[in-house]
Amino acid sequence: MLGHEERTVTADTGRPVSPTAEAILGAPAGSHARAEAGWDHLRTSRRLGRTAAVTDYLLIAAGMVSLLVTDRHLVGDGARRFDALTQLLTGGGLSTDRYSLVGPLFAAPVWWLGRAAGDPGGWITHYNLVLFALSLGLLFGLLRRRVDAVLLRRFLLLLVAGSMIAPHVSDFYGETFTAMTVGVGVLCAVAVVGHPALRAAGWVAMTLGGANTMSTLPALGLVGLRQGARTHRLRFVVPVLVAAVLALAESWARRGSPFDQGYGTERFDFPVLLGVLAILLSFGKGLVFFTPGLLLPARRRLRGLYDPAAVDLWRGQEAWLYFVAGLVVVYGGWWAWNGDLYWGPRFFLVAIFPASLALAAWLTHHDSRPSRNLALLGVLALSLWVGANSTVFEMLLSPTCYPLATKQEDFCRYGVLESRLWYPWLSWPEDLSATRWAQLHYHALVLYWLALPVIIRSFPEVLRRVRQAVRRLPEWRL
């Protein structure tokens, strides 16, 4: 387990890296960057490095299996998107429904396979899981040999086990398409160095994601403006303009007017400040609780963990954060910022990327200070609980505020006891299946695996401070 901390051999191959690569991908510099010298043999052990790598990959694979066996359903917005896609593919023409067909159109091959098998609805509920799996593969291909191997594995593991991805890959809602195209597209567009075709593909992916969810266009524009300000180029505002044209053209083709988005008289007139506070801090939907990794500053922690000649990982992280910030401001002005019955803050799924990367960087960076490691363990435990809760207890609802359209709805948005995140502790189901217990134990295992190195590297400093406190006990007087 302590092989997590190896640095001078590549964890995937066990081969020693060159001195230059070691300097780039080694532990960060600083007084607290490395663990005690006595642990150096654990970081340089080829056997322990391979064991840690194999364990990480097995846990990632087990997490994907857990997502595969999670209950699947086709309800709400997902059912409406499926109906619109079915109408189009069966010759019924374009639906006038409000939800975009940009993302669902990419699910057409899955729909056809499902129809051939006699269950297009059942097959379509796996589409978002396929998108997520492809995104993980693309992230691995983009970052492998460009970033520290331990950081990459922890990043992918946290996306699978320590995020709110589970509800999004068990239905046909549209947020997964937008989040995955933007999440992967950002790295291609602004982070990977020296690949013009890859950058272009990233902007195309982000454009499709913006067209799929028109309310994300301001966030996409914010990323473009930031990139334009950095490079003094105006062309980075083009993707948001293209995405807007695509969205307006779709509205024109489906509803007869480019300005008819299908939402009728619904307007973004909710008090923005109150909306932003609710999106960030509400116990039932707040990003602070559902993506706690966002609380961790990552710029300094990422230093030395990637090859700046191949990828500017901080620039990618920054672009993700800009996008999330844009979403928070936009949805802060909408009365339905909470996503209604849906588990967690569904409009902000893309936040799992910067949250998971920041947490992975803190787990990879060596710091023996107990206070910081205690905070890190708290964020890690909460992240793993988010993953476990969204997987096992997604449909566990407090009777205080459900069904919808009652005066008590806000209890589940703002209250602690009725929050979907905490309600299972008050009303633990007595009929959990063996599969659900296995999923809970899986998340506990991931927590143990990631937390143990943090605890071990904190122990010498904790012991030193305890001894110092004991020596000072005689100084105390009544």
GROMACS .gro file of C-alpha atoms in nm:
model
  478
    1MET     CA    1   0.000   0.000   0.000
    2LEU     CA    2   0.281   0.236   0.073
    3GLY     CA    3   0.386   0.179  -0.285
    4HIS     CA    4   0.142   0.455  -0.365
    5GLU     CA    5   0.430   0.690  -0.295
    6GLU     CA    6   0.681   0.563  -0.553
    7ARG     CA    7   0.820   0.826  -0.785
    8THR     CA    8   1.145   0.729  -0.951
    9VAL     CA    9   1.005   0.437  -1.145
   10THR     CA   10   0.699   0.451  -1.365
   11ALA     CA   11   0.414   0.274  -1.190
   12ASP     CA   12   0.277   0.129  -1.514
   13THR     CA   13   0.596  -0.034  -1.640
   14GLY     CA   14   0.831  -0.041  -1.345
   15ARG     CA   15   1.110   0.096  -1.567
   16PRO     CA   16   1.329   0.372  -1.424
   17VAL     CA   17   1.260   0.715  -1.569
   18SER     CA   18   1.529   0.946  -1.701
   19PRO     CA   19   1.679   1.204  -1.463
   20THR     CA   20   1.499   1.481  -1.655
   21ALA     CA   21   1.163   1.309  -1.637
   22GLU     CA   22   1.227   1.226  -1.274
   23ALA     CA   23   1.284   1.594  -1.201
   24ILE     CA   24   0.957   1.679  -1.375
   25LEU     CA   25   0.741   1.399  -1.239
   26GLY     CA   26   0.905   1.358  -0.901
   27ALA     CA   27   0.772   1.478  -0.569
   28PRO     CA   28   0.711   1.853  -0.547
   29ALA     CA   29   0.979   2.073  -0.401
   30GLY     CA   30   0.943   2.234  -0.062
   31SER     CA   31   1.006   2.167   0.302
   32HIS     CA   32   0.699   1.946   0.326
   33ALA     CA   33   0.709   1.799  -0.022
   34ARG     CA   34   0.869   1.467   0.065
   35ALA     CA   35   0.795   1.212   0.331
   36GLU     CA   36   1.058   1.113   0.588
   37ALA     CA   37   1.384   0.992   0.432
   38GLY     CA   38   1.332   0.653   0.586
   39TRP     CA   39   1.041   0.590   0.351
   40ASP     CA   40   1.244   0.654   0.032
   41HIS     CA   41   1.288   0.283  -0.038
   42LEU     CA   42   0.910   0.249  -0.059
   43ARG     CA   43   0.885   0.515  -0.330
   44THR     CA   44   1.166   0.360  -0.534
   45SER     CA   45   1.062  -0.004  -0.495
   46ARG     CA   46   0.966  -0.149  -0.832
   47ARG     CA   47   0.763  -0.429  -0.675
   48LEU     CA   48   0.562  -0.198  -0.449
   49GLY     CA   49   0.509   0.046  -0.736
   50ARG     CA   50   0.366  -0.229  -0.956
   51THR     CA   51   0.150  -0.360  -0.674
   52ALA     CA   52   0.008  -0.015  -0.612
   53ALA     CA   53  -0.060   0.037  -0.984
   54VAL     CA   54  -0.234  -0.299  -1.022
   55THR     CA   55  -0.444  -0.233  -0.711
   56ASP     CA   56  -0.550   0.109  -0.841
   57TYR     CA   57  -0.653  -0.031  -1.178
   58LEU     CA   58  -0.843  -0.317  -1.015
   59LEU     CA   59  -1.031  -0.068  -0.797
   60ILE     CA   60  -1.116   0.144  -1.102
   61ALA     CA   61  -1.244  -0.165  -1.284
   62ALA     CA   62  -1.445  -0.273  -0.979
   63GLY     CA   63  -1.597   0.075  -0.962
   64MET     CA   64  -1.708   0.054  -1.324
   65VAL     CA   65  -1.869  -0.284  -1.253
   66SER     CA   66  -2.046  -0.125  -0.956
   67LEU     CA   67  -2.183   0.149  -1.184
   68LEU     CA   68  -2.291  -0.116  -1.435
   69VAL     CA   69  -2.502  -0.308  -1.181
   70THR     CA   70  -2.661   0.007  -1.033
   71ASP     CA   71  -3.038   0.028  -1.081
   72ARG     CA   72  -3.125   0.175  -1.422
   73HIS     CA   73  -3.433   0.382  -1.498
   74LEU     CA   74  -3.579   0.596  -1.774
   75VAL     CA   75  -3.780   0.874  -1.612
   76GLY     CA   76  -3.829   1.251  -1.619
   77ASP     CA   77  -3.612   1.444  -1.862
   78GLY     CA   78  -3.439   1.124  -1.967
   79ALA     CA   79  -3.766   0.969  -2.080
   80ARG     CA   80  -3.853   1.283  -2.278
   81ARG     CA   81  -3.519   1.278  -2.454
   82PHE     CA   82  -3.567   0.910  -2.535
   83ASP     CA   83  -3.916   0.977  -2.675
   84ALA     CA   84  -3.781   1.260  -2.894
   85LEU     CA   85  -3.501   1.037  -3.026
   86THR     CA   86  -3.743   0.749  -3.087
   87GLN     CA   87  -3.980   0.979  -3.277
   88LEU     CA   88  -3.695   1.093  -3.502
   89LEU     CA   89  -3.547   0.748  -3.566
   90THR     CA   90  -3.883   0.587  -3.640
   91GLY     CA   91  -3.971   0.844  -3.906
   92GLY     CA   92  -4.195   1.064  -3.692
   93GLY     CA   93  -3.989   1.376  -3.756
   94LEU     CA   94  -3.854   1.627  -3.508
   95SER     CA   95  -4.015   1.654  -3.168
   96THR     CA   96  -4.114   1.997  -3.040
   97ASP     CA   97  -3.996   1.907  -2.690
   98ARG     CA   98  -3.770   2.154  -2.510
   99TYR     CA   99  -3.468   1.927  -2.464
  100SER     CA  100  -3.188   1.933  -2.720
  101LEU     CA  101  -3.132   1.643  -2.957
  102VAL     CA  102  -2.758   1.716  -2.998
  103GLY     CA  103  -2.652   1.473  -2.725
  104PRO     CA  104  -2.922   1.210  -2.787
  105LEU     CA  105  -2.832   1.193  -3.157
  106PHE     CA  106  -2.497   1.039  -3.061
  107ALA     CA  107  -2.696   0.765  -2.884
  108ALA     CA  108  -2.856   0.654  -3.212
  109PRO     CA  109  -2.625   0.348  -3.249
  110VAL     CA  110  -2.721   0.233  -2.897
  111TRP     CA  111  -3.089   0.288  -2.981
  112TRP     CA  112  -3.059   0.078  -3.298
  113LEU     CA  113  -2.883  -0.202  -3.111
  114GLY     CA  114  -3.153  -0.190  -2.846
  115ARG     CA  115  -3.426  -0.204  -3.106
  116ALA     CA  116  -3.262  -0.508  -3.265
  117ALA     CA  117  -3.256  -0.669  -2.919
  118GLY     CA  118  -3.619  -0.573  -2.857
  119ASP     CA  119  -3.550  -0.324  -2.576
  120PRO     CA  120  -3.433   0.018  -2.698
  121GLY     CA  121  -3.533   0.183  -2.370
  122GLY     CA  122  -3.328  -0.060  -2.163
  123TRP     CA  123  -3.026  -0.022  -2.386
  124ILE     CA  124  -3.045   0.357  -2.393
  125THR     CA  125  -3.005   0.371  -2.015
  126HIS     CA  126  -2.649   0.244  -2.068
  127TYR     CA  127  -2.558   0.527  -2.306
  128ASN     CA  128  -2.431   0.767  -2.039
  129LEU     CA  129  -2.225   0.488  -1.883
  130VAL     CA  130  -2.064   0.429  -2.223
  131LEU     CA  131  -1.991   0.803  -2.248
  132PHE     CA  132  -1.829   0.800  -1.906
  133ALA     CA  133  -1.620   0.493  -1.985
  134LEU     CA  134  -1.501   0.648  -2.312
  135SER     CA  135  -1.415   0.970  -2.129
  136LEU     CA  136  -1.205   0.781  -1.875
  137GLY     CA  137  -1.022   0.610  -2.159
  138LEU     CA  138  -0.959   0.942  -2.334
  139LEU     CA  139  -0.835   1.102  -2.012
  140PHE     CA  140  -0.597   0.811  -1.958
  141GLY     CA  141  -0.467   0.836  -2.316
  142LEU     CA  142  -0.426   1.215  -2.295
  143LEU     CA  143  -0.247   1.223  -1.960
  144ARG     CA  144  -0.048   0.899  -1.956
  145ARG     CA  145   0.327   0.970  -1.964
  146ARG     CA  146   0.246   1.340  -1.943
  147VAL     CA  147   0.156   1.349  -1.573
  148ASP     CA  148   0.267   1.161  -1.265
  149ALA     CA  149   0.136   0.804  -1.288
  150VAL     CA  150   0.014   0.799  -0.928
  151LEU     CA  151  -0.172   1.128  -0.975
  152LEU     CA  152  -0.341   0.997  -1.290
  153ARG     CA  153  -0.457   0.674  -1.126
  154ARG     CA  154  -0.594   0.854  -0.823
  155PHE     CA  155  -0.771   1.106  -1.045
  156LEU     CA  156  -0.946   0.832  -1.242
  157LEU     CA  157  -1.027   0.635  -0.928
  158LEU     CA  158  -1.187   0.937  -0.762
  159LEU     CA  159  -1.395   1.007  -1.073
  160VAL     CA  160  -1.531   0.653  -1.053
  161ALA     CA  161  -1.568   0.603  -0.677
  162GLY     CA  162  -1.552   0.948  -0.518
  163SER     CA  163  -1.791   1.155  -0.728
  164MET     CA  164  -2.164   1.192  -0.795
  165ILE     CA  165  -2.142   1.016  -1.131
  166ALA     CA  166  -2.362   0.716  -1.042
  167PRO     CA  167  -2.711   0.871  -1.093
  168HIS     CA  168  -2.598   1.029  -1.418
  169VAL     CA  169  -2.494   0.700  -1.579
  170SER     CA  170  -2.812   0.512  -1.486
  171ASP     CA  171  -3.056   0.725  -1.689
  172PHE     CA  172  -3.070   0.920  -2.017
  173TYR     CA  173  -3.047   1.275  -1.884
  174GLY     CA  174  -2.844   1.522  -2.091
  175GLU     CA  175  -2.600   1.654  -1.832
  176THR     CA  176  -2.358   1.364  -1.880
  177PHE     CA  177  -2.304   1.442  -2.249
  178THR     CA  178  -2.231   1.807  -2.173
  179ALA     CA  179  -2.006   1.726  -1.877
  180MET     CA  180  -1.803   1.464  -2.064
  181THR     CA  181  -1.756   1.668  -2.382
  182VAL     CA  182  -1.653   1.974  -2.181
  183GLY     CA  183  -1.448   1.777  -1.928
  184VAL     CA  184  -1.235   1.600  -2.187
  185GLY     CA  185  -1.256   1.882  -2.440
  186VAL     CA  186  -1.101   2.133  -2.201
  187LEU     CA  187  -0.787   1.924  -2.161
  188CYS     CA  188  -0.756   1.881  -2.538
  189ALA     CA  189  -0.825   2.246  -2.611
  190VAL     CA  190  -0.620   2.432  -2.351
  191ALA     CA  191  -0.394   2.187  -2.166
  192VAL     CA  192  -0.222   1.947  -2.408
  193VAL     CA  193   0.079   2.117  -2.566
  194GLY     CA  194   0.182   2.104  -2.931
  195HIS     CA  195  -0.110   1.921  -3.094
  196PRO     CA  196  -0.319   2.159  -3.311
  197ALA     CA  197  -0.554   1.883  -3.431
  198LEU     CA  198  -0.615   1.776  -3.073
  199ARG     CA  199  -0.686   2.135  -2.969
  200ALA     CA  200  -0.935   2.171  -3.253
  201ALA     CA  201  -1.107   1.847  -3.153
  202GLY     CA  202  -1.131   1.974  -2.796
  203TRP     CA  203  -1.304   2.296  -2.903
  204VAL     CA  204  -1.541   2.096  -3.125
  205ALA     CA  205  -1.632   1.873  -2.831
  206MET     CA  206  -1.691   2.174  -2.607
  207THR     CA  207  -1.904   2.336  -2.878
  208LEU     CA  208  -2.125   2.026  -2.899
  209GLY     CA  209  -2.156   2.022  -2.521
  210GLY     CA  210  -2.262   2.387  -2.519
  211ALA     CA  211  -2.515   2.333  -2.799
  212ASN     CA  212  -2.659   2.037  -2.606
  213THR     CA  213  -2.727   2.259  -2.300
  214MET     CA  214  -2.776   2.617  -2.410
  215SER     CA  215  -2.765   2.751  -2.055
  216THR     CA  216  -2.397   2.652  -2.041
  217LEU     CA  217  -2.301   2.892  -2.322
  218PRO     CA  218  -2.203   3.176  -2.084
  219ALA     CA  219  -1.973   2.932  -1.903
  220LEU     CA  220  -1.822   2.823  -2.234
  221GLY     CA  221  -1.782   3.188  -2.329
  222LEU     CA  222  -1.601   3.254  -2.002
  223VAL     CA  223  -1.350   2.978  -2.082
  224GLY     CA  224  -1.303   3.124  -2.431
  225LEU     CA  225  -1.252   3.475  -2.297
  226ARG     CA  226  -0.998   3.351  -2.044
  227GLN     CA  227  -0.805   3.167  -2.314
  228GLY     CA  228  -0.828   3.469  -2.541
  229ALA     CA  229  -0.696   3.700  -2.270
  230ARG     CA  230  -0.408   3.462  -2.207
  231THR     CA  231  -0.307   3.435  -2.574
  232HIS     CA  232  -0.434   3.772  -2.706
  233ARG     CA  233  -0.641   3.590  -2.970
  234LEU     CA  234  -1.006   3.663  -3.050
  235ARG     CA  235  -1.069   3.326  -3.215
  236PHE     CA  236  -1.144   3.157  -2.883
  237VAL     CA  237  -1.487   3.319  -2.871
  238VAL     CA  238  -1.580   3.143  -3.197
  239PRO     CA  239  -1.681   2.811  -3.032
  240VAL     CA  240  -1.945   2.976  -2.815
  241LEU     CA  241  -2.083   3.158  -3.119
  242VAL     CA  242  -2.099   2.834  -3.318
  243ALA     CA  243  -2.267   2.657  -3.025
  244ALA     CA  244  -2.523   2.938  -3.000
  245VAL     CA  245  -2.596   2.916  -3.373
  246LEU     CA  246  -2.643   2.538  -3.348
  247ALA     CA  247  -2.881   2.575  -3.054
  248LEU     CA  248  -3.082   2.851  -3.224
  249ALA     CA  249  -3.097   2.654  -3.550
  250GLU     CA  250  -3.228   2.350  -3.365
  251SER     CA  251  -3.499   2.559  -3.199
  252TRP     CA  252  -3.595   2.703  -3.537
  253ALA     CA  253  -3.617   2.359  -3.698
  254ARG     CA  254  -3.815   2.204  -3.412
  255ARG     CA  255  -4.037   2.485  -3.288
  256GLY     CA  256  -4.051   2.734  -3.574
  257SER     CA  257  -3.853   3.012  -3.407
  258PRO     CA  258  -3.485   3.035  -3.309
  259PHE     CA  259  -3.588   3.213  -2.989
  260ASP     CA  260  -3.845   2.954  -2.878
  261GLN     CA  261  -3.642   2.732  -2.646
  262GLY     CA  262  -3.949   2.539  -2.536
  263TYR     CA  263  -3.955   2.678  -2.184
  264GLY     CA  264  -4.254   2.907  -2.232
  265THR     CA  265  -4.265   3.187  -1.976
  266GLU     CA  266  -3.993   3.040  -1.751
  267ARG     CA  267  -3.726   3.303  -1.692
  268PHE     CA  268  -3.395   3.341  -1.519
  269ASP     CA  269  -3.527   3.592  -1.268
  270PHE     CA  270  -3.442   3.423  -0.936
  271PRO     CA  271  -3.226   3.648  -0.709
  272VAL     CA  272  -2.879   3.557  -0.832
  273LEU     CA  273  -2.700   3.606  -0.500
  274LEU     CA  274  -2.946   3.378  -0.319
  275GLY     CA  275  -2.921   3.125  -0.597
  276VAL     CA  276  -2.542   3.122  -0.586
  277LEU     CA  277  -2.541   3.078  -0.208
  278ALA     CA  278  -2.788   2.791  -0.238
  279ILE     CA  279  -2.592   2.622  -0.516
  280LEU     CA  280  -2.273   2.640  -0.312
  281LEU     CA  281  -2.391   2.588   0.046
  282SER     CA  282  -2.734   2.422   0.065
  283PHE     CA  283  -2.718   2.087   0.245
  284GLY     CA  284  -2.939   1.916  -0.013
  285LYS     CA  285  -2.771   2.036  -0.332
  286GLY     CA  286  -2.463   2.242  -0.240
  287LEU     CA  287  -2.138   2.190  -0.429
  288VAL     CA  288  -1.941   2.229  -0.105
  289PHE     CA  289  -2.092   1.900   0.013
  290PHE     CA  290  -2.135   1.714  -0.316
  291THR     CA  291  -1.799   1.809  -0.475
  292PRO     CA  292  -1.585   1.892  -0.170
  293GLY     CA  293  -1.262   1.866  -0.368
  294LEU     CA  294  -1.342   2.213  -0.505
  295LEU     CA  295  -1.243   2.348  -0.162
  296LEU     CA  296  -0.882   2.233  -0.210
  297PRO     CA  297  -0.647   2.480  -0.382
  298ALA     CA  298  -0.456   2.279  -0.640
  299ARG     CA  299  -0.210   2.505  -0.819
  300ARG     CA  300   0.084   2.456  -0.584
  301ARG     CA  301  -0.004   2.090  -0.526
  302LEU     CA  302   0.011   2.016  -0.898
  303ARG     CA  303   0.360   2.160  -0.937
  304GLY     CA  304   0.611   1.894  -1.029
  305LEU     CA  305   0.339   1.637  -1.103
  306TYR     CA  306   0.323   1.693  -1.478
  307ASP     CA  307   0.556   1.757  -1.769
  308PRO     CA  308   0.502   2.124  -1.868
  309ALA     CA  309   0.651   2.053  -2.210
  310ALA     CA  310   0.369   1.808  -2.280
  311VAL     CA  311   0.066   1.931  -2.085
  312ASP     CA  312  -0.024   2.238  -1.881
  313LEU     CA  313  -0.237   2.060  -1.625
  314TRP     CA  314  -0.300   2.370  -1.415
  315ARG     CA  315  -0.437   2.554  -1.718
  316GLY     CA  316  -0.683   2.269  -1.771
  317GLN     CA  317  -0.783   2.277  -1.405
  318GLU     CA  318  -0.827   2.654  -1.422
  319ALA     CA  319  -1.048   2.625  -1.733
  320TRP     CA  320  -1.267   2.366  -1.557
  321LEU     CA  321  -1.305   2.601  -1.261
  322TYR     CA  322  -1.397   2.892  -1.489
  323PHE     CA  323  -1.663   2.677  -1.652
  324VAL     CA  324  -1.807   2.571  -1.315
  325ALA     CA  325  -1.805   2.933  -1.196
  326GLY     CA  326  -1.995   3.036  -1.508
  327LEU     CA  327  -2.254   2.764  -1.446
  328VAL     CA  328  -2.301   2.873  -1.085
  329VAL     CA  329  -2.373   3.231  -1.187
  330VAL     CA  330  -2.607   3.132  -1.471
  331TYR     CA  331  -2.810   2.879  -1.274
  332GLY     CA  332  -2.810   3.107  -0.971
  333GLY     CA  333  -3.068   3.314  -1.158
  334TRP     CA  334  -3.301   3.024  -1.241
  335TRP     CA  335  -3.584   2.919  -1.012
  336ALA     CA  336  -3.510   2.549  -1.082
  337TRP     CA  337  -3.139   2.564  -0.993
  338ASN     CA  338  -3.191   2.261  -0.768
  339GLY     CA  339  -3.283   2.013  -1.041
  340ASP     CA  340  -3.601   1.908  -0.855
  341LEU     CA  341  -3.622   1.540  -0.761
  342TYR     CA  342  -3.286   1.448  -0.913
  343TRP     CA  343  -3.015   1.330  -0.671
  344GLY     CA  344  -2.762   1.605  -0.610
  345PRO     CA  345  -2.673   1.917  -0.811
  346ARG     CA  346  -2.718   1.763  -1.155
  347PHE     CA  347  -2.650   2.077  -1.358
  348PHE     CA  348  -2.295   2.087  -1.220
  349LEU     CA  349  -2.176   1.737  -1.303
  350VAL     CA  350  -1.871   1.881  -1.481
  351ALA     CA  351  -1.746   1.992  -1.136
  352ILE     CA  352  -1.638   1.634  -1.067
  353PHE     CA  353  -1.331   1.691  -1.290
  354PRO     CA  354  -1.166   1.980  -1.105
  355ALA     CA  355  -1.281   1.841  -0.768
  356SER     CA  356  -1.131   1.497  -0.835
  357LEU     CA  357  -0.806   1.635  -0.977
  358ALA     CA  358  -0.756   1.870  -0.682
  359LEU     CA  359  -0.816   1.589  -0.433
  360ALA     CA  360  -0.586   1.355  -0.627
  361ALA     CA  361  -0.312   1.620  -0.621
  362TRP     CA  362  -0.343   1.661  -0.244
  363LEU     CA  363  -0.329   1.284  -0.198
  364THR     CA  364  -0.018   1.262  -0.417
  365HIS     CA  365   0.165   1.562  -0.273
  366HIS     CA  366   0.366   1.477   0.040
  367ASP     CA  367   0.282   1.688   0.343
  368SER     CA  368   0.341   1.572   0.700
  369ARG     CA  369   0.149   1.854   0.872
  370PRO     CA  370  -0.134   1.691   1.071
  371SER     CA  371  -0.380   1.980   1.035
  372ARG     CA  372  -0.367   1.974   0.657
  373ASN     CA  373  -0.378   1.598   0.639
  374LEU     CA  374  -0.676   1.592   0.875
  375ALA     CA  375  -0.861   1.832   0.644
  376LEU     CA  376  -0.756   1.618   0.349
  377LEU     CA  377  -0.893   1.304   0.512
  378GLY     CA  378  -1.222   1.485   0.579
  379VAL     CA  379  -1.258   1.587   0.214
  380LEU     CA  380  -1.162   1.236   0.103
  381ALA     CA  381  -1.416   1.070   0.335
  382LEU     CA  382  -1.694   1.304   0.222
  383SER     CA  383  -1.610   1.245  -0.145
  384LEU     CA  384  -1.623   0.869  -0.101
  385TRP     CA  385  -1.953   0.903   0.088
  386VAL     CA  386  -2.094   1.105  -0.204
  387GLY     CA  387  -1.996   0.821  -0.435
  388ALA     CA  388  -2.142   0.554  -0.207
  389ASN     CA  389  -2.460   0.747  -0.132
  390SER     CA  390  -2.533   0.826  -0.497
  391THR     CA  391  -2.478   0.463  -0.590
  392VAL     CA  392  -2.667   0.285  -0.311
  393PHE     CA  393  -2.921   0.535  -0.175
  394GLU     CA  394  -3.014   0.735  -0.485
  395MET     CA  395  -3.386   0.656  -0.455
  396LEU     CA  396  -3.409   0.687  -0.075
  397LEU     CA  397  -3.635   0.990  -0.021
  398SER     CA  398  -3.743   1.168   0.293
  399PRO     CA  399  -4.124   1.160   0.326
  400THR     CA  400  -4.109   1.509   0.479
  401CYS     CA  401  -4.064   1.681   0.144
  402TYR     CA  402  -4.154   1.427  -0.124
  403PRO     CA  403  -4.357   1.399  -0.342
  404LEU     CA  404  -4.295   1.731  -0.511
  405ALA     CA  405  -4.528   2.030  -0.523
  406THR     CA  406  -4.558   2.050  -0.145
  407LYS     CA  407  -4.473   2.336   0.086
  408GLN     CA  408  -4.207   2.119   0.250
  409GLU     CA  409  -3.991   2.077  -0.064
  410ASP     CA  410  -3.730   2.321   0.061
  411PHE     CA  411  -3.650   2.096   0.356
  412CYS     CA  412  -3.478   1.858   0.114
  413ARG     CA  413  -3.296   2.144  -0.056
  414TYR     CA  414  -3.171   2.334   0.245
  415GLY     CA  415  -3.214   2.113   0.550
  416VAL     CA  416  -2.958   1.874   0.695
  417LEU     CA  417  -3.179   1.591   0.813
  418GLU     CA  418  -3.382   1.561   0.493
  419SER     CA  419  -3.086   1.606   0.258
  420ARG     CA  420  -3.036   1.311   0.023
  421LEU     CA  421  -2.673   1.312   0.136
  422TRP     CA  422  -2.747   1.263   0.506
  423TYR     CA  423  -3.096   1.111   0.522
  424PRO     CA  424  -2.969   0.747   0.500
  425TRP     CA  425  -2.806   0.790   0.843
  426LEU     CA  426  -3.149   0.865   0.992
  427SER     CA  427  -3.340   0.600   0.803
  428TRP     CA  428  -3.100   0.322   0.715
  429PRO     CA  429  -3.279   0.070   0.490
  430GLU     CA  430  -3.321  -0.270   0.649
  431ASP     CA  431  -3.357  -0.452   0.319
  432LEU     CA  432  -3.031  -0.366   0.143
  433SER     CA  433  -2.941  -0.635  -0.107
  434ALA     CA  434  -2.610  -0.819  -0.114
  435THR     CA  435  -2.514  -0.611  -0.418
  436ARG     CA  436  -2.573  -0.286  -0.232
  437TRP     CA  437  -2.371  -0.405   0.068
  438ALA     CA  438  -2.091  -0.503  -0.171
  439GLN     CA  439  -2.098  -0.153  -0.321
  440LEU     CA  440  -2.077   0.006   0.024
  441HIS     CA  441  -1.782  -0.215   0.114
  442TYR     CA  442  -1.616  -0.123  -0.215
  443HIS     CA  443  -1.629   0.248  -0.132
  444ALA     CA  444  -1.501   0.177   0.220
  445LEU     CA  445  -1.210  -0.016   0.067
  446VAL     CA  446  -1.123   0.274  -0.164
  447LEU     CA  447  -1.134   0.511   0.135
  448TYR     CA  448  -0.898   0.284   0.328
  449TRP     CA  449  -0.664   0.247   0.030
  450LEU     CA  450  -0.633   0.620  -0.033
  451ALA     CA  451  -0.633   0.732   0.331
  452LEU     CA  452  -0.369   0.495   0.467
  453PRO     CA  453  -0.066   0.665   0.305
  454VAL     CA  454  -0.189   1.001   0.436
  455ILE     CA  455  -0.219   0.861   0.787
  456ILE     CA  456   0.123   0.697   0.771
  457ARG     CA  457   0.304   1.009   0.651
  458SER     CA  458   0.131   1.213   0.924
  459PHE     CA  459   0.223   0.974   1.204
  460PRO     CA  460   0.584   1.085   1.269
  461GLU     CA  461   0.483   1.450   1.298
  462VAL     CA  462   0.183   1.366   1.520
  463LEU     CA  463   0.412   1.155   1.743
  464ARG     CA  464   0.664   1.439   1.763
  465ARG     CA  465   0.398   1.689   1.867
  466VAL     CA  466   0.253   1.451   2.126
  467ARG     CA  467   0.596   1.402   2.281
  468GLN     CA  468   0.650   1.778   2.282
  469ALA     CA  469   0.316   1.831   2.456
  470VAL     CA  470   0.397   1.564   2.715
  471ARG     CA  471   0.730   1.731   2.794
  472ARG     CA  472   0.548   2.057   2.856
  473LEU     CA  473   0.292   1.909   3.096
  474PRO     CA  474   0.498   2.004   3.408
  475GLU     CA  475   0.474   2.369   3.300
  476TRP     CA  476   0.097   2.371   3.360
  477ARG     CA  477  -0.026   2.524   3.688
  478LEU     CA  478  -0.368   2.565   3.845
   0.00000   0.00000   0.00000
